[in-house]
PDB file of C-alpha atoms and ligand atoms in Angstrom:
ATOM      1  CA  MET A   2       0.000   0.000   0.000  1.00  0.00           C
ATOM      2  CA  LYS A   3       1.469   3.376  -1.032  1.00  0.00           C
ATOM      3  CA  PRO A   4       3.577   5.158   0.090  1.00  0.00           C
ATOM      4  CA  VAL A   5       6.493   2.702   0.276  1.00  0.00           C
ATOM      5  CA  VAL A   6      10.258   3.112   0.479  1.00  0.00           C
ATOM      6  CA  ILE A   7      12.845   0.362   0.026  1.00  0.00           C
ATOM      7  CA  SER A   8      16.600   0.644   0.487  1.00  0.00           C
ATOM      8  CA  THR A   9      19.723  -1.481   0.669  1.00  0.00           C
ATOM      9  CA  TRP A  10      21.359  -2.914   3.779  1.00  0.00           C
ATOM     10  CA  LYS A  11      20.804  -2.387   7.478  1.00  0.00           C
ATOM     11  CA  HIS A  12      21.656   1.302   7.311  1.00  0.00           C
ATOM     12  CA  GLY A  13      18.591   1.558   5.067  1.00  0.00           C
ATOM     13  CA  ILE A  14      16.460   1.365   8.215  1.00  0.00           C
ATOM     14  CA  ASP A  15      17.487   4.854   9.378  1.00  0.00           C
ATOM     15  CA  ALA A  16      17.470   6.194   5.836  1.00  0.00           C
ATOM     16  CA  ASN A  17      13.952   4.836   5.327  1.00  0.00           C
ATOM     17  CA  LYS A  18      12.738   6.670   8.436  1.00  0.00           C
ATOM     18  CA  ALA A  19      13.710  10.033   6.962  1.00  0.00           C
ATOM     19  CA  ALA A  20      12.203   9.152   3.591  1.00  0.00           C
ATOM     20  CA  TYR A  21       8.953   7.771   4.997  1.00  0.00           C
ATOM     21  CA  ASP A  22       8.551  10.821   7.215  1.00  0.00           C
ATOM     22  CA  ILE A  23       8.346  12.906   4.036  1.00  0.00           C
ATOM     23  CA  LEU A  24       6.116  10.417   2.207  1.00  0.00           C
ATOM     24  CA  SER A  25       3.680   9.987   5.091  1.00  0.00           C
ATOM     25  CA  LYS A  26       3.130  13.754   5.204  1.00  0.00           C
ATOM     26  CA  GLY A  27       2.180  13.736   1.520  1.00  0.00           C
ATOM     27  CA  GLY A  28       5.645  14.655   0.231  1.00  0.00           C
ATOM     28  CA  ASN A  29       6.905  13.450  -3.119  1.00  0.00           C
ATOM     29  CA  SER A  30       9.221  10.533  -3.793  1.00  0.00           C
ATOM     30  CA  LEU A  31      12.043  12.720  -5.132  1.00  0.00           C
ATOM     31  CA  ASP A  32      12.345  14.618  -1.841  1.00  0.00           C
ATOM     32  CA  ALA A  33      12.051  11.322   0.005  1.00  0.00           C
ATOM     33  CA  VAL A  34      14.904   9.521  -1.777  1.00  0.00           C
ATOM     34  CA  GLU A  35      17.209  12.542  -1.537  1.00  0.00           C
ATOM     35  CA  ASN A  36      16.672  13.117   2.172  1.00  0.00           C
ATOM     36  CA  GLY A  37      16.588   9.398   2.933  1.00  0.00           C
ATOM     37  CA  VAL A  38      20.056   8.554   1.679  1.00  0.00           C
ATOM     38  CA  LYS A  39      21.487  11.758   3.158  1.00  0.00           C
ATOM     39  CA  VAL A  40      21.133  10.032   6.537  1.00  0.00           C
ATOM     40  CA  SER A  41      23.716   7.450   5.451  1.00  0.00           C
ATOM     41  CA  GLU A  42      25.931  10.110   3.860  1.00  0.00           C
ATOM     42  CA  ASP A  43      26.001  11.979   7.186  1.00  0.00           C
ATOM     43  CA  ASP A  44      26.681   8.882   9.297  1.00  0.00           C
ATOM     44  CA  PRO A  45      30.427   8.345   9.924  1.00  0.00           C
ATOM     45  CA  THR A  46      29.808   4.726  10.952  1.00  0.00           C
ATOM     46  CA  VAL A  47      28.670   3.852   7.420  1.00  0.00           C
ATOM     47  CA  LEU A  48      32.045   3.168   5.822  1.00  0.00           C
ATOM     48  CA  SER A  49      30.940   3.112   2.211  1.00  0.00           C
ATOM     49  CA  VAL A  50      28.930   6.301   1.858  1.00  0.00           C
ATOM     50  CA  GLY A  51      29.661  10.017   2.282  1.00  0.00           C
ATOM     51  CA  TYR A  52      31.343  11.246   5.473  1.00  0.00           C
ATOM     52  CA  GLY A  53      33.541   8.469   6.888  1.00  0.00           C
ATOM     53  CA  GLY A  54      33.516   6.493   3.617  1.00  0.00           C
ATOM     54  CA  LEU A  55      36.761   4.596   3.052  1.00  0.00           C
ATOM     55  CA  PRO A  56      39.215   6.290   0.674  1.00  0.00           C
ATOM     56  CA  ASP A  57      40.870   5.145  -2.520  1.00  0.00           C
ATOM     57  CA  ALA A  58      44.426   3.832  -2.843  1.00  0.00           C
ATOM     58  CA  ASP A  59      45.753   7.396  -2.759  1.00  0.00           C
ATOM     59  CA  GLY A  60      43.942   8.150   0.497  1.00  0.00           C
ATOM     60  CA  ARG A  61      41.302  10.296  -1.223  1.00  0.00           C
ATOM     61  CA  VAL A  62      37.598   9.932  -0.490  1.00  0.00           C
ATOM     62  CA  THR A  63      35.829  10.118  -3.852  1.00  0.00           C
ATOM     63  CA  LEU A  64      32.056   9.962  -3.984  1.00  0.00           C
ATOM     64  CA  ASP A  65      29.545   8.920  -6.655  1.00  0.00           C
ATOM     65  CA  ALA A  66      25.791   9.571  -6.487  1.00  0.00           C
ATOM     66  CA  ALA A  67      22.729   9.738  -8.713  1.00  0.00           C
ATOM     67  CA  ILE A  68      19.043  10.512  -8.475  1.00  0.00           C
ATOM     68  CA  MET A  69      16.189   9.950 -10.948  1.00  0.00           C
ATOM     69  CA  ASP A  70      12.463  10.692 -10.853  1.00  0.00           C
ATOM     70  CA  TRP A  71       9.273   9.480 -12.533  1.00  0.00           C
ATOM     71  CA  LYS A  72       9.569  12.163 -15.217  1.00  0.00           C
ATOM     72  CA  ALA A  73      12.947  10.724 -16.320  1.00  0.00           C
ATOM     73  CA  ARG A  74      14.771  13.669 -14.801  1.00  0.00           C
ATOM     74  CA  VAL A  75      18.325  12.752 -13.831  1.00  0.00           C
ATOM     75  CA  GLY A  76      21.235  14.169 -11.851  1.00  0.00           C
ATOM     76  CA  SER A  77      24.531  12.401 -11.279  1.00  0.00           C
ATOM     77  CA  VAL A  78      27.953  13.200  -9.837  1.00  0.00           C
ATOM     78  CA  ILE A  79      31.116  11.203 -10.361  1.00  0.00           C
ATOM     79  CA  CYS A  80      34.308  11.108  -8.312  1.00  0.00           C
ATOM     80  CA  VAL A  81      33.606  14.247  -6.323  1.00  0.00           C
ATOM     81  CA  GLU A  82      35.733  15.075  -3.271  1.00  0.00           C
ATOM     82  CA  ASN A  83      35.110  17.034  -0.058  1.00  0.00           C
ATOM     83  CA  ILE A  84      31.348  17.335  -0.533  1.00  0.00           C
ATOM     84  CA  LYS A  85      29.477  15.500   2.217  1.00  0.00           C
ATOM     85  CA  ASN A  86      26.134  15.187   0.442  1.00  0.00           C
ATOM     86  CA  PRO A  87      26.759  14.299  -3.208  1.00  0.00           C
ATOM     87  CA  ILE A  88      23.119  13.232  -3.515  1.00  0.00           C
ATOM     88  CA  SER A  89      22.037  16.857  -3.002  1.00  0.00           C
ATOM     89  CA  LEU A  90      24.574  17.942  -5.604  1.00  0.00           C
ATOM     90  CA  ALA A  91      23.054  15.372  -7.975  1.00  0.00           C
ATOM     91  CA  ARG A  92      19.598  16.778  -7.188  1.00  0.00           C
ATOM     92  CA  LEU A  93      20.857  20.292  -7.953  1.00  0.00           C
ATOM     93  CA  ILE A  94      22.084  19.114 -11.366  1.00  0.00           C
ATOM     94  CA  LEU A  95      18.680  17.544 -11.975  1.00  0.00           C
ATOM     95  CA  GLU A  96      16.854  20.737 -11.027  1.00  0.00           C
ATOM     96  CA  ASN A  97      19.108  23.512 -12.289  1.00  0.00           C
ATOM     97  CA  THR A  98      21.068  22.401 -15.332  1.00  0.00           C
ATOM     98  CA  GLU A  99      20.591  21.080 -18.829  1.00  0.00           C
ATOM     99  CA  HIS A 100      23.118  18.381 -18.001  1.00  0.00           C
ATOM    100  CA  MET A 101      22.815  15.039 -16.312  1.00  0.00           C
ATOM    101  CA  VAL A 102      26.322  14.274 -15.061  1.00  0.00           C
ATOM    102  CA  LEU A 103      29.130  16.368 -13.593  1.00  0.00           C
ATOM    103  CA  ALA A 104      32.478  14.819 -12.709  1.00  0.00           C
ATOM    104  CA  GLY A 105      35.454  15.530 -10.463  1.00  0.00           C
ATOM    105  CA  ASP A 106      36.638  19.135 -10.217  1.00  0.00           C
ATOM    106  CA  GLY A 107      33.734  20.372 -12.320  1.00  0.00           C
ATOM    107  CA  ALA A 108      31.235  18.849  -9.914  1.00  0.00           C
ATOM    108  CA  TYR A 109      33.156  20.255  -6.956  1.00  0.00           C
ATOM    109  CA  ASP A 110      33.325  23.775  -8.438  1.00  0.00           C
ATOM    110  CA  TYR A 111      29.612  23.667  -9.243  1.00  0.00           C
ATOM    111  CA  ALA A 112      28.910  22.636  -5.658  1.00  0.00           C
ATOM    112  CA  LEU A 113      30.895  25.524  -4.179  1.00  0.00           C
ATOM    113  CA  LYS A 114      29.279  28.033  -6.540  1.00  0.00           C
ATOM    114  CA  ASN A 115      25.929  26.846  -5.232  1.00  0.00           C
ATOM    115  CA  GLY A 116      26.579  27.140  -1.532  1.00  0.00           C
ATOM    116  CA  PHE A 117      27.992  23.709  -0.637  1.00  0.00           C
ATOM    117  CA  LYS A 118      30.786  23.950   1.933  1.00  0.00           C
ATOM    118  CA  PRO A 119      33.974  21.915   1.448  1.00  0.00           C
ATOM    119  CA  GLN A 120      34.595  19.366   4.166  1.00  0.00           C
ATOM    120  CA  ASN A 121      37.273  16.808   4.941  1.00  0.00           C
ATOM    121  CA  LEU A 122      35.396  13.503   4.716  1.00  0.00           C
ATOM    122  CA  MET A 123      38.071  11.367   6.417  1.00  0.00           C
ATOM    123  CA  THR A 124      37.344  10.422  10.005  1.00  0.00           C
ATOM    124  CA  GLU A 125      39.765   9.115  12.610  1.00  0.00           C
ATOM    125  CA  ASN A 126      38.429   5.624  11.873  1.00  0.00           C
ATOM    126  CA  SER A 127      38.709   5.797   8.084  1.00  0.00           C
ATOM    127  CA  LEU A 128      42.220   7.248   8.337  1.00  0.00           C
ATOM    128  CA  LYS A 129      43.274   4.441  10.686  1.00  0.00           C
ATOM    129  CA  ARG A 130      41.819   1.796   8.360  1.00  0.00           C
ATOM    130  CA  TYR A 131      43.597   3.359   5.412  1.00  0.00           C
ATOM    131  CA  ASN A 132      46.921   3.429   7.267  1.00  0.00           C
ATOM    132  CA  ASP A 133      46.430  -0.193   8.383  1.00  0.00           C
ATOM    133  CA  TRP A 134      45.706  -1.191   4.805  1.00  0.00           C
ATOM    134  CA  LYS A 135      48.815   0.606   3.576  1.00  0.00           C
ATOM    135  CA  VAL A 136      50.947  -1.267   6.101  1.00  0.00           C
ATOM    136  CA  SER A 137      49.355  -4.653   5.407  1.00  0.00           C
ATOM    137  CA  ASN A 138      49.358  -4.275   1.654  1.00  0.00           C
ATOM    138  CA  LYS A 139      52.516  -5.974   0.501  1.00  0.00           C
ATOM    139  CA  LYS A 140      51.773  -5.788  -3.206  1.00  0.00           C
ATOM    140  CA  GLY A 141      50.995  -2.137  -3.699  1.00  0.00           C
ATOM    141  CA  PRO A 142      47.694  -0.498  -4.303  1.00  0.00           C
ATOM    142  CA  GLU A 143      47.213  -1.357  -7.953  1.00  0.00           C
ATOM    143  CA  GLU A 144      47.404  -5.100  -7.499  1.00  0.00           C
ATOM    144  CA  ILE A 145      45.046  -5.121  -4.580  1.00  0.00           C
ATOM    145  CA  HIS A 146      42.256  -4.226  -6.990  1.00  0.00           C
ATOM    146  CA  THR A 147      42.790  -7.130  -9.245  1.00  0.00           C
ATOM    147  CA  ASP A 148      42.051 -10.735  -8.437  1.00  0.00           C
ATOM    148  CA  ASP A 149      43.431 -10.926  -4.925  1.00  0.00           C
ATOM    149  CA  PHE A 150      41.146  -8.243  -3.627  1.00  0.00           C
ATOM    150  CA  ILE A 151      38.139 -10.333  -4.505  1.00  0.00           C
ATOM    151  CA  LEU A 152      39.455 -13.868  -4.206  1.00  0.00           C
ATOM    152  CA  LYS A 153      40.834 -13.659  -0.691  1.00  0.00           C
ATOM    153  CA  LYS A 154      37.513 -12.671   0.786  1.00  0.00           C
ATOM    154  CA  THR A 155      35.293 -15.089   2.616  1.00  0.00           C
ATOM    155  CA  LYS A 156      31.543 -15.021   2.067  1.00  0.00           C
ATOM    156  CA  LYS A 157      31.152 -13.206   5.376  1.00  0.00           C
ATOM    157  CA  GLU A 158      33.684 -10.573   4.428  1.00  0.00           C
ATOM    158  CA  ILE A 159      31.989  -9.960   1.103  1.00  0.00           C
ATOM    159  CA  ASN A 160      29.008  -8.521   2.925  1.00  0.00           C
ATOM    160  CA  GLU A 161      30.574  -7.085   6.036  1.00  0.00           C
ATOM    161  CA  ASP A 162      33.835  -5.414   5.129  1.00  0.00           C
ATOM    162  CA  GLY A 163      32.220  -2.088   4.420  1.00  0.00           C
ATOM    163  CA  ASN A 164      33.426  -2.167   0.850  1.00  0.00           C
ATOM    164  CA  HIS A 165      30.197  -2.836  -0.938  1.00  0.00           C
ATOM    165  CA  ASP A 166      27.365  -1.478   1.082  1.00  0.00           C
ATOM    166  CA  THR A 167      26.310   1.405  -1.116  1.00  0.00           C
ATOM    167  CA  ILE A 168      22.898   2.756  -0.264  1.00  0.00           C
ATOM    168  CA  GLY A 169      20.331   2.567  -3.040  1.00  0.00           C
ATOM    169  CA  MET A 170      16.758   3.655  -2.382  1.00  0.00           C
ATOM    170  CA  VAL A 171      13.492   3.551  -4.342  1.00  0.00           C
ATOM    171  CA  ALA A 172      10.270   5.202  -3.151  1.00  0.00           C
ATOM    172  CA  VAL A 173       6.703   5.520  -4.382  1.00  0.00           C
ATOM    173  CA  ASP A 174       4.576   8.357  -3.041  1.00  0.00           C
ATOM    174  CA  LYS A 175       0.831   8.511  -2.510  1.00  0.00           C
ATOM    175  CA  ASN A 176       0.367   9.641  -6.136  1.00  0.00           C
ATOM    176  CA  GLY A 177       2.156   6.559  -7.454  1.00  0.00           C
ATOM    177  CA  HIS A 178       5.217   8.559  -8.495  1.00  0.00           C
ATOM    178  CA  VAL A 179       8.485   6.636  -8.210  1.00  0.00           C
ATOM    179  CA  SER A 180      11.994   8.048  -7.667  1.00  0.00           C
ATOM    180  CA  ALA A 181      15.342   6.430  -6.881  1.00  0.00           C
ATOM    181  CA  SER A 182      18.699   7.470  -5.456  1.00  0.00           C
ATOM    182  CA  CYS A 183      22.091   5.872  -5.013  1.00  0.00           C
ATOM    183  CA  THR A 184      25.197   7.164  -3.208  1.00  0.00           C
ATOM    184  CA  THR A 185      28.585   5.637  -2.369  1.00  0.00           C
ATOM    185  CA  SER A 186      32.263   6.136  -1.689  1.00  0.00           C
ATOM    186  CA  GLY A 187      32.772   3.058  -3.848  1.00  0.00           C
ATOM    187  CA  MET A 188      35.123   0.170  -3.356  1.00  0.00           C
ATOM    188  CA  ALA A 189      37.661   0.822  -0.615  1.00  0.00           C
ATOM    189  CA  TRP A 190      41.268   1.256  -1.795  1.00  0.00           C
ATOM    190  CA  LYS A 191      40.121   1.508  -5.411  1.00  0.00           C
ATOM    191  CA  LEU A 192      42.409   3.065  -7.986  1.00  0.00           C
ATOM    192  CA  HIS A 193      42.025   6.826  -7.939  1.00  0.00           C
ATOM    193  CA  GLY A 194      39.451   7.743 -10.556  1.00  0.00           C
ATOM    194  CA  ARG A 195      37.623   4.410 -10.477  1.00  0.00           C
ATOM    195  CA  VAL A 196      33.874   4.846 -10.895  1.00  0.00           C
ATOM    196  CA  GLY A 197      31.308   2.209  -9.982  1.00  0.00           C
ATOM    197  CA  ASP A 198      27.716   1.616 -10.951  1.00  0.00           C
ATOM    198  CA  SER A 199      26.059   4.050  -8.556  1.00  0.00           C
ATOM    199  CA  PRO A 200      26.222   7.226 -10.692  1.00  0.00           C
ATOM    200  CA  MET A 201      25.531   5.369 -13.934  1.00  0.00           C
ATOM    201  CA  ILE A 202      21.906   5.637 -14.963  1.00  0.00           C
ATOM    202  CA  GLY A 203      20.596   2.179 -15.808  1.00  0.00           C
ATOM    203  CA  SER A 204      23.237   0.412 -13.749  1.00  0.00           C
ATOM    204  CA  GLY A 205      23.138   1.853 -10.208  1.00  0.00           C
ATOM    205  CA  LEU A 206      19.526   2.935 -10.524  1.00  0.00           C
ATOM    206  CA  TYR A 207      16.719   3.402 -12.984  1.00  0.00           C
ATOM    207  CA  VAL A 208      13.148   4.680 -12.931  1.00  0.00           C
ATOM    208  CA  ASP A 209      10.366   4.568 -15.481  1.00  0.00           C
ATOM    209  CA  GLY A 210       7.319   6.412 -14.217  1.00  0.00           C
ATOM    210  CA  GLU A 211       4.958   3.998 -15.992  1.00  0.00           C
ATOM    211  CA  VAL A 212       6.528   0.984 -14.302  1.00  0.00           C
ATOM    212  CA  GLY A 213       8.665   1.580 -11.206  1.00  0.00           C
ATOM    213  CA  GLY A 214      12.288   1.721 -10.205  1.00  0.00           C
ATOM    214  CA  ALA A 215      15.321  -0.321  -9.184  1.00  0.00           C
ATOM    215  CA  ALA A 216      18.702   0.222  -7.537  1.00  0.00           C
ATOM    216  CA  SER A 217      21.796  -1.844  -6.919  1.00  0.00           C
ATOM    217  CA  THR A 218      24.553  -2.404  -4.412  1.00  0.00           C
ATOM    218  CA  GLY A 219      27.710  -4.474  -4.435  1.00  0.00           C
ATOM    219  CA  ARG A 220      30.589  -4.792  -6.839  1.00  0.00           C
ATOM    220  CA  GLY A 221      29.806  -2.049  -9.310  1.00  0.00           C
ATOM    221  CA  GLU A 222      31.859  -3.482 -12.146  1.00  0.00           C
ATOM    222  CA  GLU A 223      29.503  -6.461 -12.367  1.00  0.00           C
ATOM    223  CA  CYS A 224      26.370  -4.355 -12.272  1.00  0.00           C
ATOM    224  CA  ILE A 225      27.666  -2.027 -14.993  1.00  0.00           C
ATOM    225  CA  ARG A 226      28.323  -5.010 -17.233  1.00  0.00           C
ATOM    226  CA  ALA A 227      24.693  -6.112 -16.928  1.00  0.00           C
ATOM    227  CA  VAL A 228      23.065  -2.624 -16.809  1.00  0.00           C
ATOM    228  CA  GLY A 229      21.151  -4.253 -13.986  1.00  0.00           C
ATOM    229  CA  SER A 230      18.664  -1.605 -12.836  1.00  0.00           C
ATOM    230  CA  PHE A 231      17.427  -0.868 -16.365  1.00  0.00           C
ATOM    231  CA  LEU A 232      17.031  -4.590 -16.970  1.00  0.00           C
ATOM    232  CA  ILE A 233      14.891  -4.946 -13.840  1.00  0.00           C
ATOM    233  CA  VAL A 234      12.566  -2.106 -14.826  1.00  0.00           C
ATOM    234  CA  GLU A 235      12.143  -3.583 -18.302  1.00  0.00           C
ATOM    235  CA  MET A 236      11.388  -7.008 -16.808  1.00  0.00           C
ATOM    236  CA  MET A 237       8.748  -5.435 -14.560  1.00  0.00           C
ATOM    237  CA  ARG A 238       7.284  -3.711 -17.633  1.00  0.00           C
ATOM    238  CA  MET A 239       6.905  -7.183 -19.169  1.00  0.00           C
ATOM    239  CA  GLY A 240       4.915  -8.335 -16.156  1.00  0.00           C
ATOM    240  CA  LEU A 241       7.466  -9.837 -13.788  1.00  0.00           C
ATOM    241  CA  SER A 242       7.133  -9.123 -10.080  1.00  0.00           C
ATOM    242  CA  PRO A 243       9.871  -6.935  -8.571  1.00  0.00           C
ATOM    243  CA  LYS A 244      11.526  -9.992  -6.996  1.00  0.00           C
ATOM    244  CA  GLU A 245      11.380 -12.033 -10.205  1.00  0.00           C
ATOM    245  CA  ALA A 246      12.817  -9.078 -12.125  1.00  0.00           C
ATOM    246  CA  CYS A 247      15.677  -8.725  -9.624  1.00  0.00           C
ATOM    247  CA  ARG A 248      16.382 -12.443  -9.960  1.00  0.00           C
ATOM    248  CA  VAL A 249      16.677 -12.126 -13.749  1.00  0.00           C
ATOM    249  CA  ALA A 250      19.200  -9.307 -13.285  1.00  0.00           C
ATOM    250  CA  VAL A 251      21.219 -11.358 -10.799  1.00  0.00           C
ATOM    251  CA  GLN A 252      21.280 -14.280 -13.257  1.00  0.00           C
ATOM    252  CA  ARG A 253      22.518 -11.906 -15.965  1.00  0.00           C
ATOM    253  CA  VAL A 254      25.216 -10.526 -13.650  1.00  0.00           C
ATOM    254  CA  VAL A 255      26.510 -14.025 -12.902  1.00  0.00           C
ATOM    255  CA  LYS A 256      26.306 -15.117 -16.521  1.00  0.00           C
ATOM    256  CA  LEU A 257      28.301 -12.117 -17.752  1.00  0.00           C
ATOM    257  CA  ASN A 258      30.790 -12.526 -14.946  1.00  0.00           C
ATOM    258  CA  LEU A 259      31.365 -16.120 -16.002  1.00  0.00           C
ATOM    259  CA  LEU A 260      31.740 -15.043 -19.606  1.00  0.00           C
ATOM    260  CA  SER A 261      34.202 -12.267 -18.879  1.00  0.00           C
ATOM    261  CA  SER A 262      36.150 -13.394 -15.831  1.00  0.00           C
ATOM    262  CA  LYS A 263      39.305 -15.380 -16.123  1.00  0.00           C
ATOM    263  CA  ASN A 264      38.795 -16.552 -12.539  1.00  0.00           C
ATOM    264  CA  ARG A 265      35.296 -17.922 -12.935  1.00  0.00           C
ATOM    265  CA  ASP A 266      34.847 -17.778  -9.205  1.00  0.00           C
ATOM    266  CA  HIS A 267      32.109 -15.190  -8.936  1.00  0.00           C
ATOM    267  CA  ILE A 268      33.002 -14.619  -5.297  1.00  0.00           C
ATOM    268  CA  PHE A 269      31.486 -11.195  -5.135  1.00  0.00           C
ATOM    269  CA  GLN A 270      28.224  -9.682  -4.043  1.00  0.00           C
ATOM    270  CA  VAL A 271      25.672  -7.738  -6.054  1.00  0.00           C
ATOM    271  CA  GLY A 272      22.204  -7.043  -4.711  1.00  0.00           C
ATOM    272  CA  PHE A 273      19.194  -5.414  -6.355  1.00  0.00           C
ATOM    273  CA  ILE A 274      16.044  -3.844  -4.938  1.00  0.00           C
ATOM    274  CA  ALA A 275      12.939  -2.954  -6.940  1.00  0.00           C
ATOM    275  CA  LEU A 276       9.600  -1.251  -6.362  1.00  0.00           C
ATOM    276  CA  ASN A 277       6.776  -0.810  -8.833  1.00  0.00           C
ATOM    277  CA  ASN A 278       4.376   2.097  -8.965  1.00  0.00           C
ATOM    278  CA  LYS A 279       1.669   0.003  -7.234  1.00  0.00           C
ATOM    279  CA  GLY A 280       3.942  -0.300  -4.184  1.00  0.00           C
ATOM    280  CA  GLU A 281       4.960  -3.947  -4.714  1.00  0.00           C
ATOM    281  CA  HIS A 282       8.605  -4.572  -3.905  1.00  0.00           C
ATOM    282  CA  GLY A 283      11.304  -7.239  -3.992  1.00  0.00           C
ATOM    283  CA  ALA A 284      15.020  -7.932  -3.946  1.00  0.00           C
ATOM    284  CA  TYR A 285      17.537 -10.551  -5.010  1.00  0.00           C
ATOM    285  CA  SER A 286      21.293 -10.978  -4.636  1.00  0.00           C
ATOM    286  CA  VAL A 287      24.141 -13.038  -6.006  1.00  0.00           C
ATOM    287  CA  ARG A 288      25.173 -14.433  -2.643  1.00  0.00           C
ATOM    288  CA  SER A 289      23.705 -14.804   0.823  1.00  0.00           C
ATOM    289  CA  GLY A 290      23.976 -11.971   3.325  1.00  0.00           C
ATOM    290  CA  PHE A 291      22.309  -9.141   1.443  1.00  0.00           C
ATOM    291  CA  GLN A 292      19.664  -7.339   3.488  1.00  0.00           C
ATOM    292  CA  TYR A 293      17.201  -4.653   2.507  1.00  0.00           C
ATOM    293  CA  ALA A 294      14.844  -2.403   4.445  1.00  0.00           C
ATOM    294  CA  VAL A 295      11.215  -1.695   3.570  1.00  0.00           C
ATOM    295  CA  PHE A 296       9.003   0.949   5.173  1.00  0.00           C
ATOM    296  CA  GLU A 297       5.323   0.392   4.345  1.00  0.00           C
ATOM    297  CA  ASN A 298       2.030   0.609   6.210  1.00  0.00           C
ATOM    298  CA  GLY A 299       3.807   2.514   8.988  1.00  0.00           C
ATOM    299  CA  LYS A 300       6.310  -0.307   9.622  1.00  0.00           C
ATOM    300  CA  ASN A 301      10.043  -0.370   8.882  1.00  0.00           C
ATOM    301  CA  THR A 302      11.379  -3.921   8.406  1.00  0.00           C
ATOM    302  CA  LEU A 303      14.771  -5.402   7.558  1.00  0.00           C
ATOM    303  CA  TYR A 304      14.562  -8.467   5.281  1.00  0.00           C
ATOM    304  CA  ASP A 305      17.095 -11.090   4.242  1.00  0.00           C
ATOM    305  CA  SER A 306      17.229 -11.199   0.469  1.00  0.00           C
ATOM    306  CA  GLU A 307      16.869 -14.425  -1.453  1.00  0.00           C
ATOM    307  CA  PHE A 308      20.031 -15.223  -3.375  1.00  0.00           C
ATOM    308  CA  LEU A 309      21.237 -17.194  -6.362  1.00  0.00           C
ATOM    309  CA  ILE A 310      24.632 -18.760  -5.874  1.00  0.00           C
ATOM    310  CA  ASP A 311      23.862 -21.238  -3.137  1.00  0.00           C
ATOM    311  CA  GLU A 312      20.758 -22.388  -4.945  1.00  0.00           C
ATOM    312  CA  GLU A 313      20.901 -25.592  -6.891  1.00  0.00           C
ATOM    313  CA  TYR A 314      21.356 -24.536 -10.465  1.00  0.00           C
ATOM    314  CA  ILE A 315      23.256 -25.527 -13.535  1.00  0.00           C
ATOM    315  CA  ILE A 316      25.628 -22.859 -14.785  1.00  0.00           C
ATOM    316  CA  GLU A 317      24.929 -23.704 -18.426  1.00  0.00           C
ATOM    317  CA  ASP A 318      21.269 -22.837 -17.857  1.00  0.00           C
ATOM    318  CA  LEU A 319      21.984 -19.289 -16.754  1.00  0.00           C
TER     319      LEU A 319
HETATM  320  N1  LIG B 163      28.238  -0.295  -5.903  1.00  0.00           N
HETATM  321  C1  LIG B 163      29.128   0.728  -5.665  1.00  0.00           C
HETATM  322  C2  LIG B 163      30.420   0.613  -6.315  1.00  0.00           C
HETATM  323  O1  LIG B 163      30.817  -0.465  -6.734  1.00  0.00           O
HETATM  324  O2  LIG B 163      31.093   1.615  -6.401  1.00  0.00           O
END
C-alpha cells in the first residue's frame, strides 16, 4: 500500500525513516529519496557512503551519487571530493542544469558556486583503516584491486567489510510517483578515478514512471556489465514481479561474470532492490547476506534477500 520506500542494507532502516517521514506527510518521492540517503551520507559509521567512507588507494575519499524521478529527470555526480552530500549535488544538477552528469573538479566547483561547503570527509576511523591497509598491503595499491582483492575474501567478508554497502533507495509516493537514489564512496582502496555503478543511470539505478524503479549495491563493475537496474525495470514492464525481475538481473550478472572473468569464481556480491508504482517490492542478490529495508504501512522492516549462488542450479542454464 502506497507510500512505500525500500533501500539497501541495514543502514537503510534509518534512511527509510527520513524518507517515509516525508512520504507519510504527503511529500513526493524525489524529496524522500534525496533526504533518505542523506542520513547514510552523514553517518560516519557507514564506511561506504559520504562522510567516513573509506578512501581510494591514494587516500582520497571520492564519492559517486545519482538521483532519478518518474519524469525521467536525472542528476549524477562522479568522483567528487570534499562534498558530504553528493546526492544533493546530484539533485541540484537535476533541477538547475541542462546536463545530467558532472564529474570531479567540475562537480566540486559547481557545488561551491551553489553554496555547498567543502569538508574533509576522512574520520579518525577511516584514516586508521587506510593506514592499516597501507601497512598490510605488501603488493601495492594497484594489485590489490585485481584478483586478490576479490578472491581472498570469505563469504562473510563480502558482505561485512564495508566495501560494498552502497545505499540505493526507491520510493513511491501517494500519487504513485516513483523516484530512486544511489550514493557511495565506492570500493575501498580503489584506484584513484575508479567509478562504480552508482552514478551510472541504468546500472546503479533506474526509474520509469509507468513501471517503477530499481537500484543496486555491491561490486559495481559487475552491475555495470549487466546494466542491472534498467534490466529490472524492463522485466517489470513485461509483467514480472519486482523480486522475479531482480532475480533475472542477478542471473545476468553471474552469466556475464562467467563469460568475462578469467577466474570464474564469482566470489562477489551484487544485490538489487525494486519497487513498482503500485507499491509492490522485492530484492535478489548473487550471494547470501544481502539485506534490505522496507518501510510500508507505517512499519520499517529489515529483510534477508533471497540469493542465487547457493541455490541448486546448472551454470549452463543461466
Ligand atoms: N556499488 C558501488 C560501487 O561499486 O562503487
